[in-house]
mmCIF file of C-alpha atoms and ligand atoms in Angstrom:
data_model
loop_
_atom_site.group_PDB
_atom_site.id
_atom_site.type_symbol
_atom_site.label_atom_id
_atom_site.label_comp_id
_atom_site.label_asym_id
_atom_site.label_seq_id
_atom_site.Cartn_x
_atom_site.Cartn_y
_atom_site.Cartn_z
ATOM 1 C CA UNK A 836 -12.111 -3.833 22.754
ATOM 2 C CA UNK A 837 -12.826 -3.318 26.399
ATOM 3 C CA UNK A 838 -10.424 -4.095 29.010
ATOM 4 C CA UNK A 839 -11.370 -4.352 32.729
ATOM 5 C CA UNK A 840 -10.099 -2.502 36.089
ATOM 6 C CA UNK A 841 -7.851 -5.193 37.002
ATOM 7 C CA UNK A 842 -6.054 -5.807 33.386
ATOM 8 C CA UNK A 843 -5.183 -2.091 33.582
ATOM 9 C CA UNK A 844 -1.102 -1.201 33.542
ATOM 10 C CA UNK A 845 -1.774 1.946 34.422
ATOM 11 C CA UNK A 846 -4.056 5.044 35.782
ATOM 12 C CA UNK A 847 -2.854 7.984 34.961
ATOM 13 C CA UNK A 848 -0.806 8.364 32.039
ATOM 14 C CA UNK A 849 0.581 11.010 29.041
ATOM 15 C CA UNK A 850 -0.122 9.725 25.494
ATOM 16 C CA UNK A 851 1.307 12.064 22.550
ATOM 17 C CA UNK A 852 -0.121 11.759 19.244
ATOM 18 C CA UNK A 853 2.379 12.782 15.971
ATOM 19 C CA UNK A 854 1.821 14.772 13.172
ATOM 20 C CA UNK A 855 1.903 11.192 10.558
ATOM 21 C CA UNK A 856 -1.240 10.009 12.651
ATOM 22 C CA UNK A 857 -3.224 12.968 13.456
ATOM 23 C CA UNK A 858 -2.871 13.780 9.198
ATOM 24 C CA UNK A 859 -3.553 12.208 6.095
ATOM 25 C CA UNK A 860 -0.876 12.178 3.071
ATOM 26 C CA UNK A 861 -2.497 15.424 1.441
ATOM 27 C CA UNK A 862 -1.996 17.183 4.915
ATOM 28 C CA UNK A 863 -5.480 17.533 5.874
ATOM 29 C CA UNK A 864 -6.707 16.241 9.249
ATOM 30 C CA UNK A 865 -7.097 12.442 9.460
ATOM 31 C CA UNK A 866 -10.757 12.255 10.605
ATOM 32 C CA UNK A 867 -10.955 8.265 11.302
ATOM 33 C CA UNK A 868 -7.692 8.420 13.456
ATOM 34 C CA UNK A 869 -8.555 11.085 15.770
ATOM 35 C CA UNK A 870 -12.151 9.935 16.358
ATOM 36 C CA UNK A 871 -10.504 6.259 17.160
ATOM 37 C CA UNK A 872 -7.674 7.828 19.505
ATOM 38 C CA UNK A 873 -11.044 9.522 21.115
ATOM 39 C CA UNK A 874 -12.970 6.531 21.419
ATOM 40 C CA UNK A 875 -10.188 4.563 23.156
ATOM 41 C CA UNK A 876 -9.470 7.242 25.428
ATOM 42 C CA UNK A 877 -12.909 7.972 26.431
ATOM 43 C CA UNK A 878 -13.161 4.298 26.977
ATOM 44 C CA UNK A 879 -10.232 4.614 29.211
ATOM 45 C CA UNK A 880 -11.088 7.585 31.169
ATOM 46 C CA UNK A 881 -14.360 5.382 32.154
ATOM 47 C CA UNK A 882 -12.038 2.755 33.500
ATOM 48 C CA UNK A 883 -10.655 5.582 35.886
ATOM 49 C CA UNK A 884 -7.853 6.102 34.036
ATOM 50 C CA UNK A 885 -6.068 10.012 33.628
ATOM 51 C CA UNK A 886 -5.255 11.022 30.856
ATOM 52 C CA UNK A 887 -3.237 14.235 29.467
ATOM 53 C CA UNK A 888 -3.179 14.240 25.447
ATOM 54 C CA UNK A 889 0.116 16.179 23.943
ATOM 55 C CA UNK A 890 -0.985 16.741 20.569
ATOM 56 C CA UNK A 891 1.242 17.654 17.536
ATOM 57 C CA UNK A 892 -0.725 18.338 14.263
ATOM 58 C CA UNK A 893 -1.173 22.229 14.096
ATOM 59 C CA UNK A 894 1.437 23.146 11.449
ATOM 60 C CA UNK A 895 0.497 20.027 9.276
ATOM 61 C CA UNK A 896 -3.339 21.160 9.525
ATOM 62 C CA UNK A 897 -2.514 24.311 8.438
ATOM 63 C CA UNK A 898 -0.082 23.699 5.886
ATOM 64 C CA UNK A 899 -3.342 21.414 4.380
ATOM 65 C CA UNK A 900 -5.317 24.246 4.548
ATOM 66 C CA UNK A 901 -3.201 27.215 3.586
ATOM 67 C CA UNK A 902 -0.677 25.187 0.828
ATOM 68 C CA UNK A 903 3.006 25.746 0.188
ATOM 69 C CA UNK A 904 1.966 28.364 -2.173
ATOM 70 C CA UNK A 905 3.011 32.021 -0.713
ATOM 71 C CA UNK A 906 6.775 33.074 -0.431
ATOM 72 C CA UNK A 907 7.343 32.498 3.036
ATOM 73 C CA UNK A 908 10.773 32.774 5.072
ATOM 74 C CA UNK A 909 10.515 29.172 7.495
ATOM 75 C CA UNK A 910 9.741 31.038 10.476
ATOM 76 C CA UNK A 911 6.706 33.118 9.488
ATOM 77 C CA UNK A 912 5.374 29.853 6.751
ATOM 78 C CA UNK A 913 5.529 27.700 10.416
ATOM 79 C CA UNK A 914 3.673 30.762 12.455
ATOM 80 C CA UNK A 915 1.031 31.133 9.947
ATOM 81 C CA UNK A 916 0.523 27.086 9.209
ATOM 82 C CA UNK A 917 0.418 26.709 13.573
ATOM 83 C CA UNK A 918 -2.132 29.547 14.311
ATOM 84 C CA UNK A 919 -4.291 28.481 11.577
ATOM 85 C CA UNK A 920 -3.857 24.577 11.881
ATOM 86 C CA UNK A 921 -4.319 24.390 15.634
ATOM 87 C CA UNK A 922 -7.532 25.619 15.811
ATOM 88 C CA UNK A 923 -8.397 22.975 13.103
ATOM 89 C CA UNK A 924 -6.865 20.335 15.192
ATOM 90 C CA UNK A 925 -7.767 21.004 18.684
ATOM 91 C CA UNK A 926 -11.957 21.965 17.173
ATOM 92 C CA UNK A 927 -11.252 18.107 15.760
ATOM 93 C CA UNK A 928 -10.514 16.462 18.831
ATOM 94 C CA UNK A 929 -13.355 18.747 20.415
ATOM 95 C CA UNK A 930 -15.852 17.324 18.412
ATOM 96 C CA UNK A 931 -14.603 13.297 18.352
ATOM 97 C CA UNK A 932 -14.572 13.843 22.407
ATOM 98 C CA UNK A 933 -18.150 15.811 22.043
ATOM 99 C CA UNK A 934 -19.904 12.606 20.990
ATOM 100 C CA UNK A 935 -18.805 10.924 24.234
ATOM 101 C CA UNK A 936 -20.035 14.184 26.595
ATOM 102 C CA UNK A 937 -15.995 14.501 27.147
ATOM 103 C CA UNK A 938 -15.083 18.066 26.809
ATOM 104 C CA UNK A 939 -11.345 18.617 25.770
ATOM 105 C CA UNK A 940 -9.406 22.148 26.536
ATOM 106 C CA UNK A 941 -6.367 23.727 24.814
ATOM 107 C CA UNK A 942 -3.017 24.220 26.364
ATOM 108 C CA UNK A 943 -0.422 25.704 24.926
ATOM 109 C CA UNK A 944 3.211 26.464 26.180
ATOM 110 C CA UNK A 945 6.640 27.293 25.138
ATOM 111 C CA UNK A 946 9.864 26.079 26.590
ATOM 112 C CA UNK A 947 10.351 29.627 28.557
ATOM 113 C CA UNK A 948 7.421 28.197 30.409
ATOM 114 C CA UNK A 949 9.079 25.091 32.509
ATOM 115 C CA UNK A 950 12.681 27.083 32.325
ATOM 116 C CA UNK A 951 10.877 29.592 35.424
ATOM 117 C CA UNK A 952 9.547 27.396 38.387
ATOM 118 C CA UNK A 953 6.598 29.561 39.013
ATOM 119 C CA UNK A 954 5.404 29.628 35.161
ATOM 120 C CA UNK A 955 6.113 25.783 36.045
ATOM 121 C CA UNK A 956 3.855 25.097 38.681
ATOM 122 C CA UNK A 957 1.091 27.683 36.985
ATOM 123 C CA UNK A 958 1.015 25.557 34.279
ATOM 124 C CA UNK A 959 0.834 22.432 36.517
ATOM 125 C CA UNK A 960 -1.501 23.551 38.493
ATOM 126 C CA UNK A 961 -3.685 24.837 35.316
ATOM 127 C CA UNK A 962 -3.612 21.148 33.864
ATOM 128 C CA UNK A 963 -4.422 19.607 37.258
ATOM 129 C CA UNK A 964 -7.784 21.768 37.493
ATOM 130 C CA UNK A 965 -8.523 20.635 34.267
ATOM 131 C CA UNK A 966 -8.317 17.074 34.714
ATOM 132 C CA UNK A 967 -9.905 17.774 38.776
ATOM 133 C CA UNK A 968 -12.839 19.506 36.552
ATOM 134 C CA UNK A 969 -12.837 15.945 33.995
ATOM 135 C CA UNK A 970 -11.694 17.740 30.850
ATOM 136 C CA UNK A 971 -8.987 16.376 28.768
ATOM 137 C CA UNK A 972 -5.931 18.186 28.717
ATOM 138 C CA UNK A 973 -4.577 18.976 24.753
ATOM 139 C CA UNK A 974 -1.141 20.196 25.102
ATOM 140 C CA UNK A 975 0.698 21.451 22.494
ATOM 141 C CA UNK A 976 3.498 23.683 21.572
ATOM 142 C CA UNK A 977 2.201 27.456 21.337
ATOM 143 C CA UNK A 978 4.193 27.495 17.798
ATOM 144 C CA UNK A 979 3.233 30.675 16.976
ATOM 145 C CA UNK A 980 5.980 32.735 19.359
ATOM 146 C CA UNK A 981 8.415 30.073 19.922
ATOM 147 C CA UNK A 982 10.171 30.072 17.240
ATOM 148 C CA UNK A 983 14.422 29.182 16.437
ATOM 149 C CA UNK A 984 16.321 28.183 19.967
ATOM 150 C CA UNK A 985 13.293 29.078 21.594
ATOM 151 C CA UNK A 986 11.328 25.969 20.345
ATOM 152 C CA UNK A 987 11.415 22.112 22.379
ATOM 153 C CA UNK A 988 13.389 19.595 19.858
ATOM 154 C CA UNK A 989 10.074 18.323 19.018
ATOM 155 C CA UNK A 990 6.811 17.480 20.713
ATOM 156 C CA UNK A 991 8.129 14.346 22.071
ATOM 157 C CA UNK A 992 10.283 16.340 24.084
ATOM 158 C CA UNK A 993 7.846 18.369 25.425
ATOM 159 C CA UNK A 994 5.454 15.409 26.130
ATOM 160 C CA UNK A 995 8.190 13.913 28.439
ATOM 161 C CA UNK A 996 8.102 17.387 30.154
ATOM 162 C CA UNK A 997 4.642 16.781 30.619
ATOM 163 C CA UNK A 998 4.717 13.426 31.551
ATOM 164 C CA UNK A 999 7.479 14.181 34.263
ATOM 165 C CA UNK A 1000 5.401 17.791 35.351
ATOM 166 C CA UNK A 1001 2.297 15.406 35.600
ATOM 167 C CA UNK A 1002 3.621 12.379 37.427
ATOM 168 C CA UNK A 1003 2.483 10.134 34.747
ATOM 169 C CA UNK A 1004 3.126 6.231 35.467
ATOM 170 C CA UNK A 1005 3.744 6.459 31.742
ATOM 171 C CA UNK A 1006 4.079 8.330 28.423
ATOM 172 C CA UNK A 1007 2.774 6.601 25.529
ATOM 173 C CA UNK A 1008 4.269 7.596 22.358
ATOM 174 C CA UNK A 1009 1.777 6.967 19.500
ATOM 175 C CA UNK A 1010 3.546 7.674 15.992
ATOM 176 C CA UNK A 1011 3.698 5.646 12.397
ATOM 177 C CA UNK A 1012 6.288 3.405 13.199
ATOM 178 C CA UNK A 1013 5.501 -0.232 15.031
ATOM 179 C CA UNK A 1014 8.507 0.754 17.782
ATOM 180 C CA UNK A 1015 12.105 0.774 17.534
ATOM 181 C CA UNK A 1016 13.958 -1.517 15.422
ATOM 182 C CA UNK A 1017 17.276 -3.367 15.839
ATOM 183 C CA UNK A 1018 18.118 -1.961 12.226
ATOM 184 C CA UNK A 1019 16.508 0.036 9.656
ATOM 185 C CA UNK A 1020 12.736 -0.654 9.559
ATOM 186 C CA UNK A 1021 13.097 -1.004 6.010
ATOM 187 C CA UNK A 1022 15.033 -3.928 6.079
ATOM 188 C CA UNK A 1023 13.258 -7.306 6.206
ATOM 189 C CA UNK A 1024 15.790 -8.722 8.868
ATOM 190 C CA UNK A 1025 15.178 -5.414 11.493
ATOM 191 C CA UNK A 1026 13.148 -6.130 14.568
ATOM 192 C CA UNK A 1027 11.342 -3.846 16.926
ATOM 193 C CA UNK A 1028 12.961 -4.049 20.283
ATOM 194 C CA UNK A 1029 10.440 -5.322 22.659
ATOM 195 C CA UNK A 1030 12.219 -4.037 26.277
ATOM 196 C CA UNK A 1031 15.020 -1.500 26.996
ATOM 197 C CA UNK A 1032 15.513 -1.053 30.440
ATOM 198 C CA UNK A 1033 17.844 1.675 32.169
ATOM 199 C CA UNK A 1034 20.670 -0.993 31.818
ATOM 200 C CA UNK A 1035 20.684 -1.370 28.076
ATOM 201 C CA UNK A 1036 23.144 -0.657 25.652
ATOM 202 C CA UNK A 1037 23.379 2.605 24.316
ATOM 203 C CA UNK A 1038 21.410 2.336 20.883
ATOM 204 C CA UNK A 1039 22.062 5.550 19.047
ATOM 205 C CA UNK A 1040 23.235 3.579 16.217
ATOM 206 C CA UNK A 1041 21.516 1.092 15.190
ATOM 207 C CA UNK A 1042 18.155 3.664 15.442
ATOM 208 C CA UNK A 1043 17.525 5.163 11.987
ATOM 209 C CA UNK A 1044 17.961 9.010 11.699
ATOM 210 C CA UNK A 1045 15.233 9.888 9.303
ATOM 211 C CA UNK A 1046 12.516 12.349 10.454
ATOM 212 C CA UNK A 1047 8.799 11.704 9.318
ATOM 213 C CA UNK A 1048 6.953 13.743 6.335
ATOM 214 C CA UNK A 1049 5.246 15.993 8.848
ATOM 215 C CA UNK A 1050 6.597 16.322 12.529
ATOM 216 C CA UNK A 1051 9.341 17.930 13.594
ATOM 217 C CA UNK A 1052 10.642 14.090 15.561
ATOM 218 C CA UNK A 1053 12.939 11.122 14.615
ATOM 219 C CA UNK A 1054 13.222 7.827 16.220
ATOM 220 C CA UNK A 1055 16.613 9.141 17.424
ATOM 221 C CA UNK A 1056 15.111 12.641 19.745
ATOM 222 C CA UNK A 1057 12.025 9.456 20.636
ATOM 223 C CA UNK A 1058 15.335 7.419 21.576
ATOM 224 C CA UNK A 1059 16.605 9.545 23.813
ATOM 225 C CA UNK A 1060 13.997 11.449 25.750
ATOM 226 C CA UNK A 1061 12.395 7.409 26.484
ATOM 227 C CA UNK A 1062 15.869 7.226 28.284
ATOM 228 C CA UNK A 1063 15.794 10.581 30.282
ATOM 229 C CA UNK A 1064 11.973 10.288 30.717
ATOM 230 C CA UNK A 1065 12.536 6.264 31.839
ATOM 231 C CA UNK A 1066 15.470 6.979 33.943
ATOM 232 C CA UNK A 1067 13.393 9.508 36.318
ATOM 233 C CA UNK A 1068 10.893 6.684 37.194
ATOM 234 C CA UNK A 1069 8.174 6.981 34.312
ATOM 235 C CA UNK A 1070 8.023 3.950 31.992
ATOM 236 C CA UNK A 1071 7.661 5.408 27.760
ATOM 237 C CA UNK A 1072 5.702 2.785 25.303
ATOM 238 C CA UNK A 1073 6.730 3.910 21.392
ATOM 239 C CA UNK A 1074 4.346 2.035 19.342
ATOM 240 C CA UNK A 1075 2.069 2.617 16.183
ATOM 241 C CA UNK A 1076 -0.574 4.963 16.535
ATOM 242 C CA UNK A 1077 -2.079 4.123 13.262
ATOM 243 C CA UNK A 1078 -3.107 -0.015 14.675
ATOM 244 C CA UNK A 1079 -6.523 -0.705 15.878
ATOM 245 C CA UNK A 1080 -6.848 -0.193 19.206
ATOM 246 C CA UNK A 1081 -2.824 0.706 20.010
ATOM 247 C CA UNK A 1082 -3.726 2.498 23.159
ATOM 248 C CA UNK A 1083 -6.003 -0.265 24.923
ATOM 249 C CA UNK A 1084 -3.747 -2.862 23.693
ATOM 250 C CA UNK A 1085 -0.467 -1.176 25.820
ATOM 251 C CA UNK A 1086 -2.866 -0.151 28.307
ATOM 252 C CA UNK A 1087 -4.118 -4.164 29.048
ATOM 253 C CA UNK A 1088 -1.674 -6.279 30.589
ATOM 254 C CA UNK A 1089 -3.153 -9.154 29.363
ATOM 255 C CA UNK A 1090 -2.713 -8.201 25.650
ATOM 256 C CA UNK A 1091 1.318 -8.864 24.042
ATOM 257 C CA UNK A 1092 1.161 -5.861 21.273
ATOM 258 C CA UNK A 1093 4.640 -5.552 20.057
ATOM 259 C CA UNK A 1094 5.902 -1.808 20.145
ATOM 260 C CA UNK A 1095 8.722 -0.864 22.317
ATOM 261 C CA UNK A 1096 8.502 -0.133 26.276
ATOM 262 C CA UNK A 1097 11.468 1.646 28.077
ATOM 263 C CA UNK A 1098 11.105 0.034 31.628
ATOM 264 C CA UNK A 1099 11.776 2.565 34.203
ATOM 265 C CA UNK A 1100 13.951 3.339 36.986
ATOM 266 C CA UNK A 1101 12.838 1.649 40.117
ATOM 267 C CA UNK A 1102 13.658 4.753 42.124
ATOM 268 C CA UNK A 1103 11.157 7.870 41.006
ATOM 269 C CA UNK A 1104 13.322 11.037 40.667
ATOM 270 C CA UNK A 1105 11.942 13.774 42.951
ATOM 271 C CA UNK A 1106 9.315 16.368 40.766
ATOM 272 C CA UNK A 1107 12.269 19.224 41.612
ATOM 273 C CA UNK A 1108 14.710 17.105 40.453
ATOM 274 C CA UNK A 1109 12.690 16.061 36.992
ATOM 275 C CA UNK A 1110 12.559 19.147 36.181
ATOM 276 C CA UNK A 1111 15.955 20.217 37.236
ATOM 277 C CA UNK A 1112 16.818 17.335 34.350
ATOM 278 C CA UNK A 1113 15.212 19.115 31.377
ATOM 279 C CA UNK A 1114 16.302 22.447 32.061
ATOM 280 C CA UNK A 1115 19.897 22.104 30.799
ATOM 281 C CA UNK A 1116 19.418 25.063 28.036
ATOM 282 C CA UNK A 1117 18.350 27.228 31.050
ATOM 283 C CA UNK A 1118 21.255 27.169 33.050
ATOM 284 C CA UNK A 1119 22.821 30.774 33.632
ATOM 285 C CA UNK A 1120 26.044 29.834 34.654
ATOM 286 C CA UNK A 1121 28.869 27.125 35.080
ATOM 287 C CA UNK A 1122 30.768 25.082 38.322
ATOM 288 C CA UNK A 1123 33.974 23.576 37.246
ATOM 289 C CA UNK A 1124 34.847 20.648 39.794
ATOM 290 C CA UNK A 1125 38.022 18.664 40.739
ATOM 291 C CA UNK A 1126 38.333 14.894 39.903
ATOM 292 C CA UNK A 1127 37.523 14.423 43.950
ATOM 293 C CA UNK A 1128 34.030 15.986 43.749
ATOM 294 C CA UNK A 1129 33.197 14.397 40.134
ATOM 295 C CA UNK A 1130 33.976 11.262 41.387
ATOM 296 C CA UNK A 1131 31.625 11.477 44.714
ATOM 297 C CA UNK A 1132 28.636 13.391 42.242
ATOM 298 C CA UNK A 1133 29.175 10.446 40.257
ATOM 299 C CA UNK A 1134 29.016 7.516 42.611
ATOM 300 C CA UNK A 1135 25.506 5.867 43.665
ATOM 301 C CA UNK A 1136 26.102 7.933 46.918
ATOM 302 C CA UNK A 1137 23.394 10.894 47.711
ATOM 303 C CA UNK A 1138 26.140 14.148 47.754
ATOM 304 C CA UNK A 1139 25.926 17.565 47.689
ATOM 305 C CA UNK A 1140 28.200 19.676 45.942
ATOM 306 C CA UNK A 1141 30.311 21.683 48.632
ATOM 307 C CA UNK A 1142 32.638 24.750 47.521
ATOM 308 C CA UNK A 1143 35.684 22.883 48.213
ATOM 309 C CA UNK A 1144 34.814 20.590 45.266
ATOM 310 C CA UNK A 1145 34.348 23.518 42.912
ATOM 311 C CA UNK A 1146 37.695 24.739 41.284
ATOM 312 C CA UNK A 1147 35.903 27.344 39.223
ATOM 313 C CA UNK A 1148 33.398 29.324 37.860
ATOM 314 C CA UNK A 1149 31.784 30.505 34.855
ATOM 315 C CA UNK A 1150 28.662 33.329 34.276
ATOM 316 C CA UNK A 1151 26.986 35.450 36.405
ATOM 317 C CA UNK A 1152 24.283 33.927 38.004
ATOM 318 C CA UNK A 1153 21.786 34.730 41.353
ATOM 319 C CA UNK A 1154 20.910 32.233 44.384
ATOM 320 C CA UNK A 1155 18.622 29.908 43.087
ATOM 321 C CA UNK A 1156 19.209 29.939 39.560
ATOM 322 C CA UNK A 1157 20.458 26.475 37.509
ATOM 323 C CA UNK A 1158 23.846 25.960 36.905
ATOM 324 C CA UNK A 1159 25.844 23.250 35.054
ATOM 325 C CA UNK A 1160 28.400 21.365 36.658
ATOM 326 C CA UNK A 1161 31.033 19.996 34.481
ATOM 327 C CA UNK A 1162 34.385 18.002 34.781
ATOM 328 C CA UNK A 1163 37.975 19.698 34.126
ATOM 329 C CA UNK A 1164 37.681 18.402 30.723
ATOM 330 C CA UNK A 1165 34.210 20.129 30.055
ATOM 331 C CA UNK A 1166 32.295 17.013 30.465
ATOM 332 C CA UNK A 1167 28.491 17.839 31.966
ATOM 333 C CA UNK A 1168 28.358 15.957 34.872
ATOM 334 C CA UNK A 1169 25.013 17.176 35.865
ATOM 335 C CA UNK A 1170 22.843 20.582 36.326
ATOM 336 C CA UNK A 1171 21.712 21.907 39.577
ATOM 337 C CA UNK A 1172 20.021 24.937 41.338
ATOM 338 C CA UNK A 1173 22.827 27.162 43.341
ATOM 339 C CA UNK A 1174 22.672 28.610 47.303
ATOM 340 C CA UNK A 1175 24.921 31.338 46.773
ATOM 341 C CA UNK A 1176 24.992 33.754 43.740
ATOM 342 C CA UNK A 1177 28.426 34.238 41.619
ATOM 343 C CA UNK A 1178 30.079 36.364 43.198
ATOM 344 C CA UNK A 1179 29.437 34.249 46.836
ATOM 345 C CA UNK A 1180 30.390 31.364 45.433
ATOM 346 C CA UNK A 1181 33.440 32.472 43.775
ATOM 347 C CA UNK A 1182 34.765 33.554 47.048
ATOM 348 C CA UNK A 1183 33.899 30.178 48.230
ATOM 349 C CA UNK A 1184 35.931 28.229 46.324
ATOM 350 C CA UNK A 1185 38.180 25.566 47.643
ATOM 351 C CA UNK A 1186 36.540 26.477 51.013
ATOM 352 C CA UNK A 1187 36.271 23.701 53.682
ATOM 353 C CA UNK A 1188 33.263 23.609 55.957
ATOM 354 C CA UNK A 1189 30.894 25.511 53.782
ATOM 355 C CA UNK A 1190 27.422 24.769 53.372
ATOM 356 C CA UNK A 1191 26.797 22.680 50.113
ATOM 357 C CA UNK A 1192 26.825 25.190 46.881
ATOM 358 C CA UNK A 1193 23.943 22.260 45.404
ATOM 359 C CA UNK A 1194 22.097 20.404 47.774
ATOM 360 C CA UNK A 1195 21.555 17.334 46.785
ATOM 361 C CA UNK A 1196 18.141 17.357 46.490
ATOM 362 C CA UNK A 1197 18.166 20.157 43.471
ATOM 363 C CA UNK A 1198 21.080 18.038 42.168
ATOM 364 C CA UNK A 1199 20.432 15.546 38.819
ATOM 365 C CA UNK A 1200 23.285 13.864 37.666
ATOM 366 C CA UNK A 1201 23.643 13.247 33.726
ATOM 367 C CA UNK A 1202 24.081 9.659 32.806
HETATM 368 N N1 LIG B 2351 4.038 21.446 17.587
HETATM 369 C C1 LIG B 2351 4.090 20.963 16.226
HETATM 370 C C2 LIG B 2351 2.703 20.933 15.613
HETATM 371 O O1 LIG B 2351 1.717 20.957 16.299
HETATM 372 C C3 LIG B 2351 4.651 19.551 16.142
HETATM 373 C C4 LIG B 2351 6.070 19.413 16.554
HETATM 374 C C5 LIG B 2351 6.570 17.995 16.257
HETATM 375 O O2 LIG B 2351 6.501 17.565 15.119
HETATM 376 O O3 LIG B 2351 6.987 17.284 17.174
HETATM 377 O O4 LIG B 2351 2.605 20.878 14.424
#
């Protein structure tokens, strides 16, 4: 299937790949999918298009390799199966892109890595040279070290992290599933949803909770981080990595493949404020503000948060680290990065006239 320059939706784009279409049933590495994947993105990459592969896999490969066999606590069974199963899967991919004259490189990160700006921008700057120098990105989780609270919900999560870090115009979610459904896929009478746009109805119900044989994802985590990713200006396609030709079909606007497409935001969140978004977990301490300031953070108005809002406050914390901000009630109203440190801003408090304790421009507001 070839499409042409001017049926292309996009140039520069994320795609991740799950476990249930990078492996067969018996575990091992699915040969015919990954070469296929290759093939269309090679084909894409000739069309101009950028492309930064987030690539699950590595603890299915190895757990194909290695079996269930030894006693194992979870942590060390998941260490072993990732440090053996991700050089299976990323020498895979090396070869399917070798045929082409594409060469592919490993990167692999943790979530400690995007909750420190500068680790941030080394590892944005890292996957920039790569793609400046035309190799393919292959992100994946470094699984081996980060390990309980430490680890992302799930590569999805971490591919919207990407996405966002990379500017994508979209992620493209490849998994086993056609999209998601109005009900449970099972049932004859559930449809995939074509188009959910930043307007939509919450959906967290109707979206079935079960988690595939091999990845760590649901529908549900997919669900939500399409919203958050969507909602900061980058459109998400979930659709079924497993079709022929899934990837040039989304990628040709000529072609109706059903999957589903979370339409963006019109407005692009800033890059600061992106990643402000997905560093929640990170935060070191808390602002408590009156009904006043939560109603101005929560208006379509562009505010700062100034110390007369704030009523009080949680942690210890330094300039420039990421707070929350939450309501009287403990609602999160949004996360932000702070001007003064703790013990500043505690004096602050209630103060009129005081420069901003957020500036609005390291402010994102939760939905
Ligand atoms: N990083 C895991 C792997 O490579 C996948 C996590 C997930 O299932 O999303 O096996």
């Amino acid at each position: 299937m070839l499409i042409l320059k001017t049926n292309l939706r996009y140039k520069k784009i994320t795609v991740k790949v799950g476990s249930n279409v990078l492996t067969k049933s018996d575990g091992t590495l699915n040969d015919t999918n990954i070469s296929h994947l290759a093939d269309q993105i090679t084909k894409l990459r000739h069309e101009g298009v950028e492309v930064v592969l987030v690539s699950s896999g590595a603890v299915a490969a190895g757990r194909g390799e290695i079996g269930n066999g030894r006693k194992l606590d979870t942590v060390s069974a998941r260490q072993l199966w990732s440090a053996v199963g991700q050089v299976k899967m990323i020498n895979k991919w090396a070869e399917a892109f070798s045929k082409y004259g594409i060469v592919c490189a490993q990167v692999l990160t943790t979530k400690e890595n995007f909750s420190d700006r500068v680790h941030y921008l080394n590892m944005k700057n890292c996957i920039s040279t790569l793609i400046e120098n035309k190799v393919i990105p292959i992100v994946n989780e470094n699984d081996t070290i980060s390990v309980t609270e430490l680890m992302f919900t799930d590569n999805d999560e971490l591919s919207g992290l990407i996405a966002s870090m990379e500017d994508s115009e979209a992620l493209i979610i490849l998994s086993n599933i056609d999209g998601i459904y109005d009900g449970s896929p099972d049932l004859p009478e559930s449809r995939v949803i074509r188009e959910i746009t930043t307007k939509s109805k919450p959906l967290n119900e109707a979206i079935s909770t079960s988690k595939s044989s091999f990845g760590r994802g649901g529908m549900l985590t997919k669900y939500h981080i399409a919203k958050k990713v969507a909602k900061g200006g980058i459109n998400v396609h979930i659709a079924n990595g497993m079709k022929e030709n899934t990837l040039l079909k989304i990628m040709n606007v000529s072609v109706d493949f059903e999957h589903t497409v979370f339409l963006s935001a019109k407005k692009k969140s800033s890059n600061v404020k992106k990643w402000i978004s997905y560093s929640e977990s990170f935060a070191k301490g808390e602002l408590v503000v009156n009904d006043g300031a939560r109603a101005v953070l929560l208006s379509s108005q562009a505010t700062s948060l100034l110390p007369i809002g704030v009523i009080s406050i949680e942690g210890t914390f330094e300039k420039g680290d990421l707070v929350k901000i939450k309501d009287e009630t403990g609602n999160l109203i949004g996360i932000g990065k702070t001007e003064y440190n703790s013990e500043k801003a505690e004096k602050l408090i209630g103060n009129k006239n005081k420069k901003a304790i957020v500036h609005y421009d390291y402010l994102y507001i939760m939905e």
